[in-house]
Every structure is written in structure tokens, then in C-alpha cells.
PDB file of C-alpha atoms and ligand atoms in Angstrom:
ATOM      1  CA  MET A  23     -23.037 -22.599  -0.015  1.00 45.00           C
ATOM      2  CA  ASP A  24     -19.452 -22.493  -1.941  1.00 51.00           C
ATOM      3  CA  MET A  25     -17.373 -19.229  -2.194  1.00 51.00           C
ATOM      4  CA  SER A  26     -17.013 -18.911  -6.053  1.00 58.00           C
ATOM      5  CA  ILE A  27     -21.106 -19.858  -6.775  1.00 57.00           C
ATOM      6  CA  TRP A  28     -21.780 -16.764  -3.824  1.00 59.00           C
ATOM      7  CA  LYS A  29     -19.447 -14.316  -5.173  1.00 64.00           C
ATOM      8  CA  GLN A  30     -21.467 -14.732  -8.629  1.00 63.00           C
ATOM      9  CA  LYS A  31     -24.390 -14.810  -6.758  1.00 62.00           C
ATOM     10  CA  ARG A  32     -23.049 -11.201  -5.068  1.00 66.00           C
ATOM     11  CA  ILE A  33     -22.517 -10.102  -8.342  1.00 64.00           C
ATOM     12  CA  ILE A  34     -25.899 -10.776  -9.703  1.00 66.00           C
ATOM     13  CA  LEU A  35     -27.393  -9.191  -6.357  1.00 66.00           C
ATOM     14  CA  ALA A  36     -25.456  -5.915  -6.784  1.00 68.00           C
ATOM     15  CA  ALA A  37     -26.268  -5.804 -10.379  1.00 65.00           C
ATOM     16  CA  ILE A  38     -30.087  -6.339  -9.124  1.00 66.00           C
ATOM     17  CA  ALA A  39     -30.276  -3.356  -6.091  1.00 65.00           C
ATOM     18  CA  ILE A  40     -28.535  -1.119  -8.899  1.00 63.00           C
ATOM     19  CA  ILE A  41     -30.637  -1.220 -12.296  1.00 63.00           C
ATOM     20  CA  ALA A  42     -33.898  -1.868  -8.810  1.00 62.00           C
ATOM     21  CA  VAL A  43     -32.899   1.834  -8.329  1.00 59.00           C
ATOM     22  CA  LEU A  44     -31.942   3.329 -11.085  1.00 59.00           C
ATOM     23  CA  ALA A  45     -35.057   1.777 -12.315  1.00 58.00           C
ATOM     24  CA  ALA A  46     -37.758   3.181  -9.677  1.00 57.00           C
ATOM     25  CA  THR A  47     -37.555   6.087  -6.982  1.00 51.00           C
ATOM     26  CA  LEU A  48     -36.726   3.426  -4.587  1.00 57.00           C
ATOM     27  CA  THR A  49     -33.193   3.795  -2.082  1.00 62.00           C
ATOM     28  CA  TYR A  50     -30.491   1.867  -1.931  1.00 57.00           C
ATOM     29  CA  ARG A  51     -31.017   2.063   1.585  1.00 59.00           C
ATOM     30  CA  ASP A  52     -35.003  -0.049   0.577  1.00 61.00           C
ATOM     31  CA  VAL A  53     -32.859  -2.286  -1.926  1.00 59.00           C
ATOM     32  CA  PHE A  54     -30.239  -3.253   0.257  1.00 58.00           C
ATOM     33  CA  GLN A  55     -32.005  -4.184   3.517  1.00 57.00           C
ATOM     34  CA  ALA A  56     -34.476  -6.325   0.786  1.00 58.00           C
ATOM     35  CA  ILE A  57     -32.294  -8.181  -0.677  1.00 58.00           C
ATOM     36  CA  SER A  58     -29.459  -8.170   2.308  1.00 57.00           C
ATOM     37  CA  ALA A  59     -32.223 -10.826   3.951  1.00 54.00           C
ATOM     38  CA  PHE A  60     -31.118 -13.802   0.706  1.00 56.00           C
ATOM     39  CA  ALA A  61     -27.556 -12.867   1.373  1.00 59.00           C
ATOM     40  CA  PRO A  62     -25.892 -15.862   3.351  1.00 56.00           C
ATOM     41  CA  HIS A  63     -24.057 -14.302   7.296  1.00 56.00           C
ATOM     42  CA  THR A  64     -21.688 -16.376   6.547  1.00 74.00           C
ATOM     43  CA  TYR A  65     -18.384 -13.700   8.337  1.00 86.00           C
ATOM     44  CA  GLN A  66     -17.782 -14.412  11.350  1.00 87.00           C
ATOM     45  CA  ASN A  67     -16.833 -10.293  12.265  1.00 93.00           C
ATOM     46  CA  ILE A  68     -18.762  -7.049  13.012  1.00 96.00           C
ATOM     47  CA  LEU A  69     -17.372  -4.051  11.301  1.00 97.00           C
ATOM     48  CA  VAL A  70     -17.187  -1.360  13.205  1.00 98.00           C
ATOM     49  CA  LEU A  71     -17.562   1.638  10.950  1.00 98.00           C
ATOM     50  CA  ASP A  72     -17.112   4.650  12.912  1.00 98.00           C
ATOM     51  CA  ALA A  73     -17.550   8.300  10.982  1.00 98.00           C
ATOM     52  CA  GLY A  74     -14.113  10.547  11.933  1.00 98.00           C
ATOM     53  CA  HIS A  75     -15.126  13.466  14.817  1.00 97.00           C
ATOM     54  CA  GLY A  76     -18.594  15.358  15.163  1.00 95.00           C
ATOM     55  CA  GLY A  77     -20.732  17.793  16.962  1.00 92.00           C
ATOM     56  CA  MET A  78     -18.002  20.783  18.964  1.00 88.00           C
ATOM     57  CA  ASP A  79     -15.206  18.905  16.660  1.00 92.00           C
ATOM     58  CA  GLY A  80     -16.400  18.859  12.576  1.00 95.00           C
ATOM     59  CA  GLY A  81     -12.614  17.747  11.089  1.00 95.00           C
ATOM     60  CA  ALA A  82     -10.583  19.455   8.247  1.00 95.00           C
ATOM     61  CA  VAL A  83     -12.776  22.119   6.198  1.00 93.00           C
ATOM     62  CA  ALA A  84     -12.349  22.641   3.032  1.00 90.00           C
ATOM     63  CA  GLU A  85     -12.741  25.943   1.337  1.00 89.00           C
ATOM     64  CA  ASP A  86     -16.298  26.370   0.150  1.00 88.00           C
ATOM     65  CA  GLY A  87     -16.520  25.271   4.055  1.00 90.00           C
ATOM     66  CA  THR A  88     -18.005  22.041   3.866  1.00 90.00           C
ATOM     67  CA  MET A  89     -16.963  19.634   6.686  1.00 94.00           C
ATOM     68  CA  GLU A  90     -15.448  16.657   6.747  1.00 97.00           C
ATOM     69  CA  GLN A  91     -17.253  15.398   9.937  1.00 97.00           C
ATOM     70  CA  ASP A  92     -20.392  15.108   7.771  1.00 97.00           C
ATOM     71  CA  ILE A  93     -19.245  13.829   4.440  1.00 98.00           C
ATOM     72  CA  ASN A  94     -17.489  10.522   6.617  1.00 98.00           C
ATOM     73  CA  LEU A  95     -20.738   9.807   7.964  1.00 98.00           C
ATOM     74  CA  ALA A  96     -22.659   9.913   4.882  1.00 98.00           C
ATOM     75  CA  ILE A  97     -19.656   7.188   3.287  1.00 98.00           C
ATOM     76  CA  VAL A  98     -19.964   5.249   6.472  1.00 98.00           C
ATOM     77  CA  ARG A  99     -23.989   5.513   5.576  1.00 97.00           C
ATOM     78  CA  LYS A 100     -23.663   4.112   1.747  1.00 97.00           C
ATOM     79  CA  CYS A 101     -20.532   1.599   3.348  1.00 97.00           C
ATOM     80  CA  GLU A 102     -23.584   0.524   5.951  1.00 97.00           C
ATOM     81  CA  ALA A 103     -25.900  -0.424   2.900  1.00 95.00           C
ATOM     82  CA  PHE A 104     -23.350  -2.232   1.013  1.00 95.00           C
ATOM     83  CA  ALA A 105     -21.899  -4.273   3.945  1.00 95.00           C
ATOM     84  CA  GLY A 106     -25.683  -4.762   4.621  1.00 93.00           C
ATOM     85  CA  LEU A 107     -26.392  -6.292   1.059  1.00 90.00           C
ATOM     86  CA  PHE A 108     -23.403  -8.498   1.583  1.00 90.00           C
ATOM     87  CA  GLY A 109     -24.414 -10.010   4.685  1.00 91.00           C
ATOM     88  CA  LEU A 110     -21.418  -8.155   6.526  1.00 94.00           C
ATOM     89  CA  HIS A 111     -22.749  -7.400   9.377  1.00 95.00           C
ATOM     90  CA  THR A 112     -22.502  -3.384  10.722  1.00 97.00           C
ATOM     91  CA  MET A 113     -22.112  -1.530  14.427  1.00 97.00           C
ATOM     92  CA  LEU A 114     -21.833   2.637  13.583  1.00 98.00           C
ATOM     93  CA  THR A 115     -20.297   4.712  16.638  1.00 98.00           C
ATOM     94  CA  ARG A 116     -22.039   7.519  15.485  1.00 97.00           C
ATOM     95  CA  GLU A 117     -25.015   8.058  13.314  1.00 96.00           C
ATOM     96  CA  ASP A 118     -25.627  11.726  13.314  1.00 95.00           C
ATOM     97  CA  GLY A 119     -24.236  15.104  13.653  1.00 94.00           C
ATOM     98  CA  ASN A 120     -23.646  15.407  17.117  1.00 93.00           C
ATOM     99  CA  SER A 121     -20.704  13.788  18.880  1.00 94.00           C
ATOM    100  CA  ILE A 122     -21.384  10.561  20.571  1.00 96.00           C
ATOM    101  CA  ASP A 123     -22.055  10.623  24.436  1.00 95.00           C
ATOM    102  CA  TYR A 124     -22.587  13.581  24.203  1.00 94.00           C
ATOM    103  CA  ASP A 125     -23.876  15.941  27.161  1.00 93.00           C
ATOM    104  CA  PRO A 126     -24.663  19.819  26.940  1.00 92.00           C
ATOM    105  CA  GLU A 127     -23.377  20.709  30.593  1.00 95.00           C
ATOM    106  CA  GLN A 128     -19.829  18.976  30.079  1.00 94.00           C
ATOM    107  CA  SER A 129     -16.894  21.065  28.593  1.00 93.00           C
ATOM    108  CA  ILE A 130     -15.802  20.757  25.279  1.00 92.00           C
ATOM    109  CA  ARG A 131     -12.992  18.954  26.604  1.00 92.00           C
ATOM    110  CA  ALA A 132     -14.577  16.252  28.505  1.00 95.00           C
ATOM    111  CA  ASN A 133     -16.956  15.163  25.381  1.00 95.00           C
ATOM    112  CA  LYS A 134     -14.531  15.402  23.815  1.00 94.00           C
ATOM    113  CA  VAL A 135     -12.708  12.767  25.920  1.00 96.00           C
ATOM    114  CA  ALA A 136     -16.309  11.055  26.264  1.00 96.00           C
ATOM    115  CA  ASP A 137     -16.468  10.792  22.558  1.00 97.00           C
ATOM    116  CA  ILE A 138     -13.390   8.575  22.012  1.00 97.00           C
ATOM    117  CA  HIS A 139     -13.952   6.737  24.821  1.00 98.00           C
ATOM    118  CA  ALA A 140     -17.579   5.893  23.636  1.00 98.00           C
ATOM    119  CA  ARG A 141     -15.685   4.335  20.051  1.00 98.00           C
ATOM    120  CA  VAL A 142     -13.684   2.294  21.894  1.00 98.00           C
ATOM    121  CA  ARG A 143     -17.204   0.360  24.278  1.00 98.00           C
ATOM    122  CA  ILE A 144     -18.565   0.613  21.222  1.00 98.00           C
ATOM    123  CA  THR A 145     -15.950  -1.554  18.714  1.00 98.00           C
ATOM    124  CA  ASN A 146     -16.011  -3.354  22.328  1.00 97.00           C
ATOM    125  CA  SER A 147     -19.506  -4.294  22.994  1.00 97.00           C
ATOM    126  CA  VAL A 148     -19.201  -6.307  20.047  1.00 97.00           C
ATOM    127  CA  ARG A 149     -17.886 -10.136  18.769  1.00 93.00           C
ATOM    128  CA  ASN A 150     -14.903 -10.010  16.777  1.00 95.00           C
ATOM    129  CA  PRO A 151     -15.212  -6.705  15.542  1.00 97.00           C
ATOM    130  CA  ILE A 152     -13.251  -4.995  12.318  1.00 97.00           C
ATOM    131  CA  PHE A 153     -12.876  -1.142  13.512  1.00 98.00           C
ATOM    132  CA  LEU A 154     -12.827   1.636  10.080  1.00 98.00           C
ATOM    133  CA  SER A 155     -12.438   4.800  10.722  1.00 98.00           C
ATOM    134  CA  VAL A 156     -13.902   7.159   8.218  1.00 98.00           C
ATOM    135  CA  HIS A 157     -11.699  10.374   8.199  1.00 98.00           C
ATOM    136  CA  LEU A 158     -10.483  13.136   5.540  1.00 98.00           C
ATOM    137  CA  ASN A 159      -7.174  14.592   4.849  1.00 96.00           C
ATOM    138  CA  LYS A 160      -6.371  18.097   4.362  1.00 95.00           C
ATOM    139  CA  PHE A 161      -2.510  19.843   4.192  1.00 95.00           C
ATOM    140  CA  THR A 162      -0.671  22.906   3.322  1.00 95.00           C
ATOM    141  CA  ASP A 163      -0.013  21.125  -0.234  1.00 95.00           C
ATOM    142  CA  SER A 164      -2.918  21.694  -2.006  1.00 94.00           C
ATOM    143  CA  SER A 165      -1.082  19.048  -4.774  1.00 94.00           C
ATOM    144  CA  TYR A 166      -1.889  16.357  -2.904  1.00 95.00           C
ATOM    145  CA  SER A 167      -4.666  14.049  -3.393  1.00 96.00           C
ATOM    146  CA  GLY A 168      -5.915  10.246  -2.651  1.00 96.00           C
ATOM    147  CA  ALA A 169      -7.150   8.215  -0.367  1.00 97.00           C
ATOM    148  CA  GLN A 170      -4.224   6.716   1.915  1.00 98.00           C
ATOM    149  CA  VAL A 171      -5.115   3.335   4.307  1.00 98.00           C
ATOM    150  CA  PHE A 172      -3.779   3.422   7.749  1.00 98.00           C
ATOM    151  CA  TRP A 173      -3.575   0.811  10.403  1.00 98.00           C
ATOM    152  CA  SER A 174      -3.064   0.303  14.419  1.00 98.00           C
ATOM    153  CA  LYS A 175       0.180  -2.085  15.210  1.00 97.00           C
ATOM    154  CA  ASN A 176      -1.756  -3.676  17.740  1.00 97.00           C
ATOM    155  CA  ASN A 177      -2.946  -6.483  15.825  1.00 97.00           C
ATOM    156  CA  PRO A 178      -1.423  -7.312  12.950  1.00 96.00           C
ATOM    157  CA  GLU A 179      -4.765  -8.389  11.104  1.00 97.00           C
ATOM    158  CA  GLY A 180      -4.943  -5.221  10.143  1.00 97.00           C
ATOM    159  CA  GLN A 181      -2.618  -4.873   8.086  1.00 98.00           C
ATOM    160  CA  LEU A 182      -3.803  -6.828   5.415  1.00 97.00           C
ATOM    161  CA  LEU A 183      -7.430  -5.067   6.474  1.00 98.00           C
ATOM    162  CA  ALA A 184      -5.519  -2.032   5.171  1.00 98.00           C
ATOM    163  CA  GLN A 185      -4.008  -3.457   2.561  1.00 97.00           C
ATOM    164  CA  GLN A 186      -6.592  -5.250   1.214  1.00 97.00           C
ATOM    165  CA  ILE A 187      -9.203  -1.931   0.796  1.00 98.00           C
ATOM    166  CA  GLN A 188      -6.290   0.472  -0.128  1.00 98.00           C
ATOM    167  CA  SER A 189      -6.229  -2.336  -3.155  1.00 96.00           C
ATOM    168  CA  THR A 190      -9.729  -1.851  -3.687  1.00 96.00           C
ATOM    169  CA  LEU A 191      -9.675   1.693  -3.752  1.00 97.00           C
ATOM    170  CA  THR A 192      -7.131   2.206  -5.862  1.00 95.00           C
ATOM    171  CA  ARG A 193      -8.656  -0.507  -8.353  1.00 93.00           C
ATOM    172  CA  GLY A 194     -12.019   0.893  -8.408  1.00 93.00           C
ATOM    173  CA  LEU A 195     -10.884   4.705  -8.556  1.00 92.00           C
ATOM    174  CA  SER A 196      -7.186   4.541  -9.931  1.00 83.00           C
ATOM    175  CA  PRO A 197      -6.719   7.454  -8.488  1.00 83.00           C
ATOM    176  CA  VAL A 198      -3.685   9.627  -9.798  1.00 83.00           C
ATOM    177  CA  ARG A 199      -0.985   9.098  -7.251  1.00 84.00           C
ATOM    178  CA  GLU A 200      -1.356   5.587  -6.089  1.00 89.00           C
ATOM    179  CA  ARG A 201      -0.895   5.325  -2.058  1.00 94.00           C
ATOM    180  CA  GLN A 202       0.221   2.126   0.319  1.00 96.00           C
ATOM    181  CA  ALA A 203      -1.884   1.528   3.091  1.00 98.00           C
ATOM    182  CA  LYS A 204       0.800   3.151   5.977  1.00 98.00           C
ATOM    183  CA  GLN A 205       1.198   2.176  10.159  1.00 98.00           C
ATOM    184  CA  ALA A 206      -0.640   5.197  11.512  1.00 98.00           C
ATOM    185  CA  ALA A 207       1.295   6.936  14.047  1.00 95.00           C
ATOM    186  CA  ASP A 208       1.171   6.378  17.594  1.00 89.00           C
ATOM    187  CA  SER A 209      -0.642   9.489  18.651  1.00 94.00           C
ATOM    188  CA  ILE A 210      -3.388   8.404  16.814  1.00 96.00           C
ATOM    189  CA  TYR A 211      -5.429   7.657  20.405  1.00 96.00           C
ATOM    190  CA  LEU A 212      -7.962   4.217  18.277  1.00 97.00           C
ATOM    191  CA  MET A 213      -5.408   3.641  16.258  1.00 97.00           C
ATOM    192  CA  LYS A 214      -3.006   3.079  19.681  1.00 96.00           C
ATOM    193  CA  THR A 215      -6.513   1.675  22.675  1.00 97.00           C
ATOM    194  CA  LEU A 216      -8.141  -0.925  20.294  1.00 98.00           C
ATOM    195  CA  THR A 217      -6.695  -4.335  19.427  1.00 97.00           C
ATOM    196  CA  CYS A 218      -8.854  -5.520  17.378  1.00 98.00           C
ATOM    197  CA  PRO A 219      -7.834  -5.359  13.839  1.00 98.00           C
ATOM    198  CA  ALA A 220      -8.487  -1.400  13.140  1.00 98.00           C
ATOM    199  CA  VAL A 221      -7.625   0.927  10.451  1.00 98.00           C
ATOM    200  CA  ILE A 222      -8.769   4.598   9.459  1.00 98.00           C
ATOM    201  CA  VAL A 223      -9.593   5.296   5.856  1.00 98.00           C
ATOM    202  CA  GLU A 224      -8.761   8.568   4.671  1.00 98.00           C
ATOM    203  CA  CYS A 225     -10.963   8.891   1.261  1.00 98.00           C
ATOM    204  CA  GLY A 226      -8.862  11.818  -0.654  1.00 97.00           C
ATOM    205  CA  PHE A 227      -7.856  15.546   0.393  1.00 96.00           C
ATOM    206  CA  LEU A 228     -10.503  18.132   1.674  1.00 97.00           C
ATOM    207  CA  SER A 229      -7.275  20.739   0.617  1.00 96.00           C
ATOM    208  CA  ASN A 230      -7.265  19.958  -2.880  1.00 95.00           C
ATOM    209  CA  ALA A 231      -9.845  22.129  -4.910  1.00 94.00           C
ATOM    210  CA  GLU A 232     -11.207  18.802  -7.555  1.00 94.00           C
ATOM    211  CA  GLU A 233     -11.466  16.547  -4.850  1.00 96.00           C
ATOM    212  CA  ALA A 234     -12.584  18.159  -1.793  1.00 96.00           C
ATOM    213  CA  ARG A 235     -15.590  18.578  -5.239  1.00 96.00           C
ATOM    214  CA  LEU A 236     -15.411  14.749  -5.969  1.00 96.00           C
ATOM    215  CA  LEU A 237     -16.024  13.741  -2.420  1.00 97.00           C
ATOM    216  CA  ALA A 238     -19.236  16.202  -1.553  1.00 96.00           C
ATOM    217  CA  GLN A 239     -20.204  14.173  -4.295  1.00 97.00           C
ATOM    218  CA  ASP A 240     -22.867  11.094  -3.614  1.00 96.00           C
ATOM    219  CA  ASP A 241     -21.992   9.267  -7.024  1.00 95.00           C
ATOM    220  CA  TYR A 242     -18.190   9.578  -5.413  1.00 96.00           C
ATOM    221  CA  GLN A 243     -19.368   8.741  -2.612  1.00 97.00           C
ATOM    222  CA  LYS A 244     -20.708   5.140  -3.048  1.00 96.00           C
ATOM    223  CA  ARG A 245     -17.733   4.780  -5.231  1.00 96.00           C
ATOM    224  CA  LEU A 246     -15.789   5.005  -1.820  1.00 97.00           C
ATOM    225  CA  ALA A 247     -18.122   2.956  -0.026  1.00 97.00           C
ATOM    226  CA  LEU A 248     -18.075   0.023  -2.773  1.00 95.00           C
ATOM    227  CA  CYS A 249     -14.341  -0.229  -3.057  1.00 96.00           C
ATOM    228  CA  ILE A 250     -14.173  -0.297   0.937  1.00 97.00           C
ATOM    229  CA  ILE A 251     -16.261  -2.704   1.037  1.00 97.00           C
ATOM    230  CA  ASP A 252     -15.353  -4.496  -1.104  1.00 95.00           C
ATOM    231  CA  GLY A 253     -12.002  -4.927   1.344  1.00 96.00           C
ATOM    232  CA  CYS A 254     -13.811  -6.238   3.931  1.00 96.00           C
ATOM    233  CA  LEU A 255     -15.226  -8.563   2.136  1.00 94.00           C
ATOM    234  CA  GLN A 256     -11.507  -9.834  -0.318  1.00 92.00           C
ATOM    235  CA  TYR A 257     -10.262  -9.685   4.452  1.00 94.00           C
ATOM    236  CA  ALA A 258     -12.978 -11.439   5.490  1.00 91.00           C
ATOM    237  CA  GLU A 259     -13.675 -14.712   3.580  1.00 87.00           C
ATOM    238  CA  GLN A 260      -9.700 -14.806   3.987  1.00 83.00           C
ATOM    239  CA  SER A 261      -9.972 -14.515   7.663  1.00 76.00           C
TER     240      SER A 261
HETATM  241 ZN1   ZN B 327     -10.482  13.231  10.150  1.00 65.53          ZN
END
């Protein structure tokens, strides 16, 4: 199908989905699953959606006790639904509140190693993976806010993907401070190990009370997920 026609259809399908959700008691997941049957599966990549942390490792914690791992998974679930609507296939690494391959007989350290290795194994098990890890930031200065995307230097496509997502996040969220996509630090295991296009999306700062409140909201998570998937689709259409 001609891509410009498909883009128009995509907008119409998205509008139908939103109206259907508002008008009825259907969930986004129900509607998106139904509509995704009509989406052309033209994308060569499979998007691996990685909810950061899990289990004993809750990640960053907000002042009110909200844990990063729960918000990460909520955003990933919304990304999964939006991607499905547009015909972009996904694979989730962590699907619940537990760490991956958790074994209660093993030490915390051994479980952490098993978890991170499982994320690599799952990513490498799919055809043409794009790896996208969702995290939240935390900093000592509570004035810091805004989403920021980091890329792995192992694959030059990662930088293009990161810049595309940063751009759709900036357009969609109109942040107080516009951040730029950056290369990830070498100390991040997944970023130095994976060889496919790989990015980390830090969706905002839990250490900023106003942003922490937004990050916990269902509607804001949907906006974040739409921006993230919009960036992925634009990348996938170009590559
Ligand atoms: Zn994190």
C-alpha cells in the first residue's frame, strides 16, 4: 500500500479507536486488538519492549512511595497496545511485577544476573529486533524534569531511533526544558551488550514532584506511549 495513503488510514483508525474507547466501556486493548487485524504488517522489525527493573529491584522511588518498576510496566503495556494498532509487532521482556527467570532458591545477586541475561536472550530471539527499554529518572536536584532518550553505540541505527523518539516526545509533551538524545554510558550492561538498534527512554524524573504526579497518571502514560510509538513507526518507515 502507498505509504501516504496508509498514513491517512492510520490517522482514521486511531480516531476510530479513541472514539470507540470514549463511547463505550471497551478498553484500549480490546479496541486495538480488533483494529490491528486491519493494519498492514509491513514493518520488518519486531519492537522489543523492556520495562526496566522488576521484582526485588523496584528502581527509583518517588516521595510518595510510587515505584519506577510499576510505571515502567504500565507505559510498556500502553506502547504494546499502540504498536499493535499500527501493525508493528512487539515482544515484551518483563510481563509482570517479577524479575525475569526469578528463582527463589537463588541469591538476589544471582537473580539480578539471570534477569539481565534473560533480557538479552529474549531480544536476540526475535527477527530484526529494535530494543526499547523504558525507565524513569531520579536526581538530587528536584528541579530537573523531562524525557530523554539514550542510544547504544553498538549499532548506528540506534542513534537515529533515539533522535526520532526524542523528537516525537518533545512535540507531543511540550516539556519545560527540551532535552536532546544522547549516547548511553558504557556502564549500562544492555546498551554495551546488545548489537541491534537499542535505546533507553527515560520518561521523566520521579524526583520532580510535579512530573512524578504526571508519570503516575494513566492519561499521561498514554501520551508518552503514543509519542514513543510514533517515533518508532517513523524510524521503521525510514529504515
Ligand atoms: Zn530505571
